[in-house]
Short mmCIF file of C-alpha atoms and ligand atoms in Angstrom, two decimals:
data_model
loop_
_atom_site.label_atom_id
_atom_site.label_comp_id
_atom_site.label_asym_id
_atom_site.label_seq_id
_atom_site.Cartn_x
_atom_site.Cartn_y
_atom_site.Cartn_z
CA MET D 14 -8.93 39.32 -3.80
CA ALA D 15 -11.34 36.38 -4.21
CA ARG D 16 -14.70 36.44 -2.41
CA TYR D 17 -15.95 33.13 -1.09
CA PRO D 18 -19.27 32.01 0.43
CA PHE D 19 -17.46 30.03 3.18
CA THR D 20 -17.71 31.25 6.78
CA SER D 21 -14.97 28.98 8.20
CA ALA D 22 -12.73 26.29 6.76
CA LEU D 23 -10.52 23.30 7.60
CA VAL D 24 -7.73 22.36 5.18
CA THR D 25 -5.68 19.16 5.56
CA GLY D 26 -2.13 19.11 4.23
CA ALA D 27 -1.90 22.89 4.68
CA SER D 28 1.83 22.92 5.50
CA SER D 29 2.99 23.00 1.86
CA GLY D 30 2.02 23.04 -1.82
CA ILE D 31 -1.62 23.25 -2.85
CA GLY D 32 -2.93 23.20 0.75
CA ALA D 33 -0.68 26.10 1.79
CA GLU D 34 -1.91 28.10 -1.23
CA MET D 35 -5.52 27.38 -0.26
CA ALA D 36 -4.73 28.58 3.25
CA ARG D 37 -3.27 31.78 1.82
CA LEU D 38 -6.30 32.44 -0.41
CA LEU D 39 -8.71 31.78 2.45
CA GLY D 40 -6.66 33.99 4.77
CA GLU D 41 -6.63 36.88 2.28
CA ALA D 42 -10.41 36.49 1.85
CA GLY D 43 -10.87 36.70 5.64
CA VAL D 44 -12.18 33.13 6.10
CA PRO D 45 -11.20 31.75 9.55
CA THR D 46 -9.39 28.47 8.86
CA VAL D 47 -8.07 25.46 10.76
CA LEU D 48 -4.80 24.20 9.25
CA VAL D 49 -4.07 20.47 9.64
CA ALA D 50 -0.80 18.59 9.04
CA ARG D 51 2.12 17.04 10.94
CA ARG D 52 4.66 19.90 10.58
CA VAL D 53 3.08 22.23 13.10
CA ASP D 54 5.85 24.87 12.84
CA ARG D 55 4.99 25.38 9.17
CA LEU D 56 1.28 25.61 10.00
CA GLN D 57 1.92 28.13 12.75
CA GLU D 58 3.98 30.30 10.41
CA ILE D 59 1.01 30.51 8.00
CA ALA D 60 -1.58 30.93 10.80
CA ASP D 61 0.34 33.87 12.29
CA ARG D 62 -0.28 35.88 9.09
CA TYR D 63 -4.10 35.86 9.31
CA ASP D 64 -6.88 36.60 11.79
CA ALA D 65 -8.75 33.71 13.40
CA PHE D 66 -6.50 30.99 11.98
CA ASP D 67 -5.87 27.93 14.09
CA VAL D 68 -3.53 24.94 13.75
CA LEU D 69 -4.15 21.29 14.44
CA GLU D 70 -1.13 19.01 14.52
CA ALA D 71 -2.42 15.67 13.29
CA ASP D 72 -0.99 12.65 11.51
CA LEU D 73 -3.94 11.55 9.41
CA GLY D 74 -2.31 8.15 8.97
CA THR D 75 -3.18 7.42 12.61
CA ALA D 76 -6.53 6.82 14.32
CA ASP D 77 -5.74 9.55 16.88
CA GLY D 78 -4.95 12.12 14.17
CA ARG D 79 -8.17 11.32 12.32
CA ALA D 80 -10.24 11.42 15.54
CA ALA D 81 -8.87 14.86 16.48
CA THR D 82 -9.68 16.18 12.99
CA VAL D 83 -13.18 14.66 13.03
CA GLU D 84 -13.78 16.39 16.37
CA ARG D 85 -12.95 19.79 14.82
CA ILE D 86 -15.10 19.14 11.73
CA THR D 87 -18.14 18.10 13.78
CA SER D 88 -17.82 20.77 16.50
CA ASP D 89 -21.02 22.78 17.04
CA GLU D 90 -19.16 25.40 19.01
CA HIS D 91 -16.74 26.33 16.20
CA GLN D 92 -18.76 25.46 13.10
CA ILE D 93 -16.81 24.70 9.92
CA ASP D 94 -18.60 24.92 6.58
CA LEU D 95 -15.73 24.14 4.15
CA VAL D 96 -13.66 20.96 4.53
CA VAL D 97 -10.76 20.43 2.11
CA ASN D 98 -9.32 16.92 2.06
CA ASN D 99 -5.99 17.80 0.48
CA ALA D 100 -3.32 15.78 2.37
CA GLY D 101 -1.93 13.01 0.20
CA PHE D 102 1.22 11.53 -1.26
CA GLY D 103 2.41 9.15 -3.97
CA THR D 104 5.13 6.55 -4.45
CA SER D 105 6.96 6.28 -7.73
CA GLY D 106 8.49 3.01 -8.97
CA ASN D 107 7.63 -0.52 -10.02
CA PHE D 108 4.91 -1.86 -7.71
CA HIS D 109 6.68 -5.13 -6.86
CA GLU D 110 9.90 -3.29 -5.88
CA LEU D 111 8.29 -0.76 -3.52
CA ASP D 112 8.07 -0.97 0.26
CA VAL D 113 4.63 -2.42 0.96
CA ALA D 114 4.38 -0.64 4.35
CA ARG D 115 4.74 2.70 2.54
CA LEU D 116 2.02 1.71 0.04
CA GLU D 117 -0.26 0.79 2.96
CA SER D 118 0.37 4.24 4.52
CA GLU D 119 -0.44 5.87 1.18
CA ILE D 120 -3.78 4.05 1.00
CA GLU D 121 -4.43 4.89 4.67
CA LEU D 122 -3.99 8.62 4.00
CA ASN D 123 -5.30 9.04 0.45
CA VAL D 124 -8.29 6.70 0.86
CA SER D 125 -9.15 5.87 4.50
CA ALA D 126 -8.52 9.27 6.09
CA LEU D 127 -10.27 11.07 3.21
CA THR D 128 -13.29 8.76 3.58
CA THR D 129 -13.49 9.26 7.36
CA LEU D 130 -13.22 13.05 7.10
CA SER D 131 -15.69 13.22 4.18
CA HIS D 132 -18.16 11.24 6.29
CA ALA D 133 -17.68 13.55 9.28
CA ALA D 134 -18.15 16.60 7.03
CA LEU D 135 -21.34 15.44 5.33
CA ALA D 136 -22.89 13.95 8.49
CA THR D 137 -22.49 17.43 10.01
CA MET D 138 -23.31 19.62 6.99
CA VAL D 139 -26.34 17.83 5.51
CA PRO D 140 -28.50 18.24 8.68
CA ARG D 141 -27.43 21.92 8.78
CA GLY D 142 -28.56 22.33 5.14
CA ARG D 143 -25.32 23.96 4.00
CA GLY D 144 -21.63 23.28 3.58
CA TYR D 145 -18.78 22.60 1.14
CA LEU D 146 -16.59 19.51 0.74
CA LEU D 147 -13.58 19.70 -1.60
CA ASN D 148 -11.65 16.44 -2.08
CA VAL D 149 -8.29 16.73 -3.80
CA SER D 150 -7.92 13.94 -6.36
CA SER D 151 -5.77 14.05 -9.53
CA VAL D 152 -5.96 13.80 -13.32
CA ALA D 153 -4.22 10.47 -12.63
CA SER D 154 -7.63 9.27 -11.38
CA PHE D 155 -8.92 9.06 -14.97
CA GLN D 156 -6.44 6.44 -16.23
CA THR D 157 -3.99 3.88 -14.90
CA ALA D 158 -0.46 5.16 -14.17
CA PRO D 159 2.29 2.56 -14.56
CA GLY D 160 5.10 3.68 -12.23
CA LEU D 161 2.61 5.39 -9.88
CA ALA D 162 0.10 2.53 -9.86
CA VAL D 163 -1.12 2.67 -6.25
CA TYR D 164 -1.29 6.46 -6.28
CA ALA D 165 -3.50 6.55 -9.39
CA ALA D 166 -5.67 3.79 -7.92
CA THR D 167 -6.17 5.78 -4.68
CA LYS D 168 -7.10 8.86 -6.70
CA ALA D 169 -9.55 6.84 -8.88
CA TYR D 170 -11.24 6.00 -5.57
CA VAL D 171 -11.29 9.68 -4.54
CA THR D 172 -12.86 10.85 -7.82
CA SER D 173 -15.41 8.02 -7.82
CA LEU D 174 -16.40 8.54 -4.18
CA THR D 175 -16.62 12.31 -4.58
CA GLU D 176 -18.72 12.22 -7.76
CA ALA D 177 -21.13 9.82 -6.01
CA LEU D 178 -21.34 12.12 -2.96
CA HIS D 179 -21.95 15.10 -5.26
CA GLU D 180 -25.04 13.32 -6.65
CA GLU D 181 -26.20 12.04 -3.22
CA THR D 182 -26.15 15.53 -1.71
CA LYS D 183 -28.07 17.25 -4.53
CA GLY D 184 -30.83 19.40 -3.07
CA THR D 185 -29.36 19.34 0.47
CA GLY D 186 -27.60 22.70 0.24
CA VAL D 187 -24.19 20.97 0.47
CA HIS D 188 -21.66 21.27 -2.37
CA VAL D 189 -19.24 18.40 -3.08
CA THR D 190 -16.38 18.68 -5.60
CA ALA D 191 -13.40 16.58 -6.70
CA LEU D 192 -10.38 18.75 -7.55
CA CYS D 193 -8.27 16.94 -10.16
CA PRO D 194 -4.97 18.77 -10.75
CA GLY D 195 -2.39 17.81 -13.34
CA LEU D 196 1.34 18.17 -12.69
CA THR D 197 1.90 20.90 -10.10
CA LYS D 198 5.34 21.82 -8.71
CA THR D 199 5.18 21.25 -4.95
CA GLU D 200 6.94 19.01 -2.45
CA PHE D 201 4.89 16.16 -3.97
CA GLN D 202 7.63 15.34 -6.52
CA GLU D 203 10.30 14.95 -3.84
CA THR D 204 8.03 13.00 -1.49
CA SER D 205 6.90 10.63 -4.23
CA ASN D 206 10.45 10.17 -5.56
CA SER D 207 9.49 11.61 -8.95
CA ASP D 208 11.46 14.88 -8.81
CA ARG D 209 13.38 14.09 -12.00
CA MET D 210 10.12 15.02 -13.78
CA THR D 211 10.65 18.65 -12.77
CA THR D 212 13.67 18.84 -15.08
CA THR D 213 12.73 16.35 -17.83
CA LEU D 214 9.19 17.58 -18.59
CA PRO D 215 8.53 20.84 -20.49
CA GLY D 216 7.31 23.94 -18.66
CA PHE D 217 3.85 24.00 -20.27
CA VAL D 218 2.78 20.75 -18.53
CA TRP D 219 3.18 22.36 -15.08
CA THR D 220 0.36 24.12 -13.30
CA SER D 221 1.01 26.46 -10.37
CA ALA D 222 -0.15 25.49 -6.89
CA GLU D 223 -1.77 28.92 -6.64
CA SER D 224 -3.96 28.44 -9.74
CA VAL D 225 -4.89 24.89 -8.66
CA ALA D 226 -5.93 26.16 -5.23
CA ALA D 227 -7.92 29.09 -6.67
CA THR D 228 -9.69 26.88 -9.23
CA GLY D 229 -10.66 24.29 -6.61
CA LEU D 230 -12.04 26.83 -4.12
CA GLY D 231 -13.93 28.62 -6.91
CA ASP D 232 -15.41 25.41 -8.29
CA VAL D 233 -16.64 24.04 -4.94
CA ALA D 234 -18.34 27.41 -4.35
CA LYS D 235 -20.10 26.86 -7.73
CA ASN D 236 -20.92 23.21 -6.88
CA ARG D 237 -19.08 21.72 -9.85
CA ALA D 238 -18.76 17.91 -9.51
CA LEU D 239 -15.30 17.94 -11.10
CA SER D 240 -12.71 20.69 -11.07
CA VAL D 241 -9.81 20.30 -13.52
CA PRO D 242 -7.38 23.26 -13.49
CA GLY D 243 -5.65 24.21 -16.75
CA SER D 244 -6.85 23.93 -20.35
CA ILE D 245 -4.42 21.14 -21.32
CA TYR D 246 -5.64 18.96 -18.47
CA LYS D 247 -9.32 19.76 -19.19
CA SER D 248 -8.71 18.55 -22.77
CA ALA D 249 -6.75 15.48 -21.61
CA VAL D 250 -9.60 14.44 -19.28
CA ALA D 251 -12.19 14.95 -22.04
CA VAL D 252 -10.11 12.89 -24.51
CA SER D 253 -9.43 10.10 -21.99
CA GLY D 254 -13.21 9.73 -21.53
CA ILE D 255 -13.71 8.78 -25.19
CA THR D 256 -10.44 6.91 -25.83
CA PRO D 257 -10.37 3.07 -25.59
CA ARG D 258 -8.76 1.95 -22.32
CA PHE D 259 -6.00 -0.05 -24.01
CA ILE D 260 -4.79 3.14 -25.71
CA THR D 261 -4.81 5.34 -22.55
CA ARG D 262 -3.12 2.48 -20.65
CA ARG D 263 -0.30 2.26 -23.22
CA LEU D 264 0.07 6.02 -23.51
CA SER D 265 0.41 6.42 -19.73
CA GLY D 266 3.00 3.63 -19.82
CA PHE D 267 5.06 5.54 -22.41
CA ALA D 268 5.00 8.68 -20.23
CA ARG D 269 7.02 6.98 -17.43
N1 NAP L 1 1.69 18.16 -7.02
C1 NAP L 1 1.07 17.49 -7.99
O1 NAP L 1 1.60 17.33 -9.13
C2 NAP L 1 -0.31 16.92 -7.72
C3 NAP L 1 -1.09 16.53 -8.83
C4 NAP L 1 -2.34 16.02 -8.61
C5 NAP L 1 -2.83 15.89 -7.32
N2 NAP L 1 -2.06 16.26 -6.26
C6 NAP L 1 -2.61 16.09 -4.90
O2 NAP L 1 -2.63 17.34 -4.24
C7 NAP L 1 -2.64 17.14 -2.84
C8 NAP L 1 -1.61 18.07 -2.20
O3 NAP L 1 -0.33 17.70 -2.64
P1 NAP L 1 0.82 18.75 -2.97
O4 NAP L 1 1.15 18.62 -4.39
O5 NAP L 1 0.49 20.08 -2.43
O6 NAP L 1 2.03 18.05 -2.16
P2 NAP L 1 2.88 18.47 -0.90
O7 NAP L 1 3.47 19.83 -1.09
O8 NAP L 1 3.79 17.33 -0.64
O9 NAP L 1 1.80 18.57 0.28
C9 NAP L 1 1.26 17.43 0.89
C10 NAP L 1 0.62 17.83 2.20
O10 NAP L 1 0.06 16.65 2.81
C11 NAP L 1 0.45 16.63 4.18
N3 NAP L 1 0.53 15.27 4.69
C12 NAP L 1 1.27 14.24 4.19
N4 NAP L 1 1.15 13.16 4.97
C13 NAP L 1 0.30 13.50 5.99
C14 NAP L 1 -0.20 12.82 7.12
N5 NAP L 1 0.13 11.54 7.39
N6 NAP L 1 -1.04 13.48 7.97
C15 NAP L 1 -1.36 14.79 7.73
N7 NAP L 1 -0.92 15.48 6.67
C16 NAP L 1 -0.10 14.85 5.82
C17 NAP L 1 1.81 17.31 4.21
O11 NAP L 1 2.04 17.88 5.50
P3 NAP L 1 3.02 17.31 6.63
O12 NAP L 1 4.17 16.62 5.93
O13 NAP L 1 3.42 18.54 7.39
O14 NAP L 1 2.16 16.38 7.44
C18 NAP L 1 1.61 18.42 3.18
O15 NAP L 1 1.04 19.56 3.80
C19 NAP L 1 -2.33 15.65 -2.62
O16 NAP L 1 -3.54 14.97 -2.33
C20 NAP L 1 -1.80 15.20 -3.97
O17 NAP L 1 -2.02 13.84 -4.20
C21 NAP L 1 -0.80 16.79 -6.43
#
């Protein structure tokens, strides 16, 4: 069982996939955790398995959902020292053919809600002199992704923001990490309309939600700026950093 330095946590998008695995790891390690998502029945099912777990039904695409989550993060009564901004989704297809309202919702969740909750977390943790913020980005944040263009752009924002916050909070006692998973089998593929990838791509490109969750929680405890689970994705990120943009752009276009 992993041992963590966190005393209490809040995980968004805890009803499935990577967030549910984080909830499980935190529960097994005895860290009281608030689970946030829209499907409250799923959250309750997880919360019932562990001591001192709580659920918060919130649609982070709405101002009310964000306000309720901010209230929990900033509460002095029930102090939270690990915030995981994990809720997010993508939309696969040619940009000009996609529903623009859906793309706006994607930006609202992946960018606006994450920014609001990161602000609430750091405004609370920095004066306390301790805390942990883990923002779930993607390896897609390191290059453009034709066919998932808005998604990759939102994740480029998440990685950029989080790396900047990591530097800004140096010496404050607060750890800030961007978790950048590669392909991970979760409900993400169905939600983003990219589930054909689960049958067309070879097994070795897939990472498990459990290992992604464990790597992210371990790396924010160590205050790593970037957390990239899996050796193939670590290598891909390293190579993309030294490869001319026109080549990475074309390669990601071929992978559609
Ligand atoms: N799977 C991958 O290949 C992959 C790769 C790189 C990065 N990621 C990132 O990993 C994170 C987790 O994704 P996942 O793969 O675990 O996908 P997932 O299984 O679809 O989980 C997404 C979670 O986000 C929650 N969510 C969606 N919309 C929400 C909203 N409006 N308000 C509150 N919660 C909302 C969902 O809960 P409800 O529907 O119950 O609200 C669910 O718990 C995302 O940020 C994703 O971009 C995934």
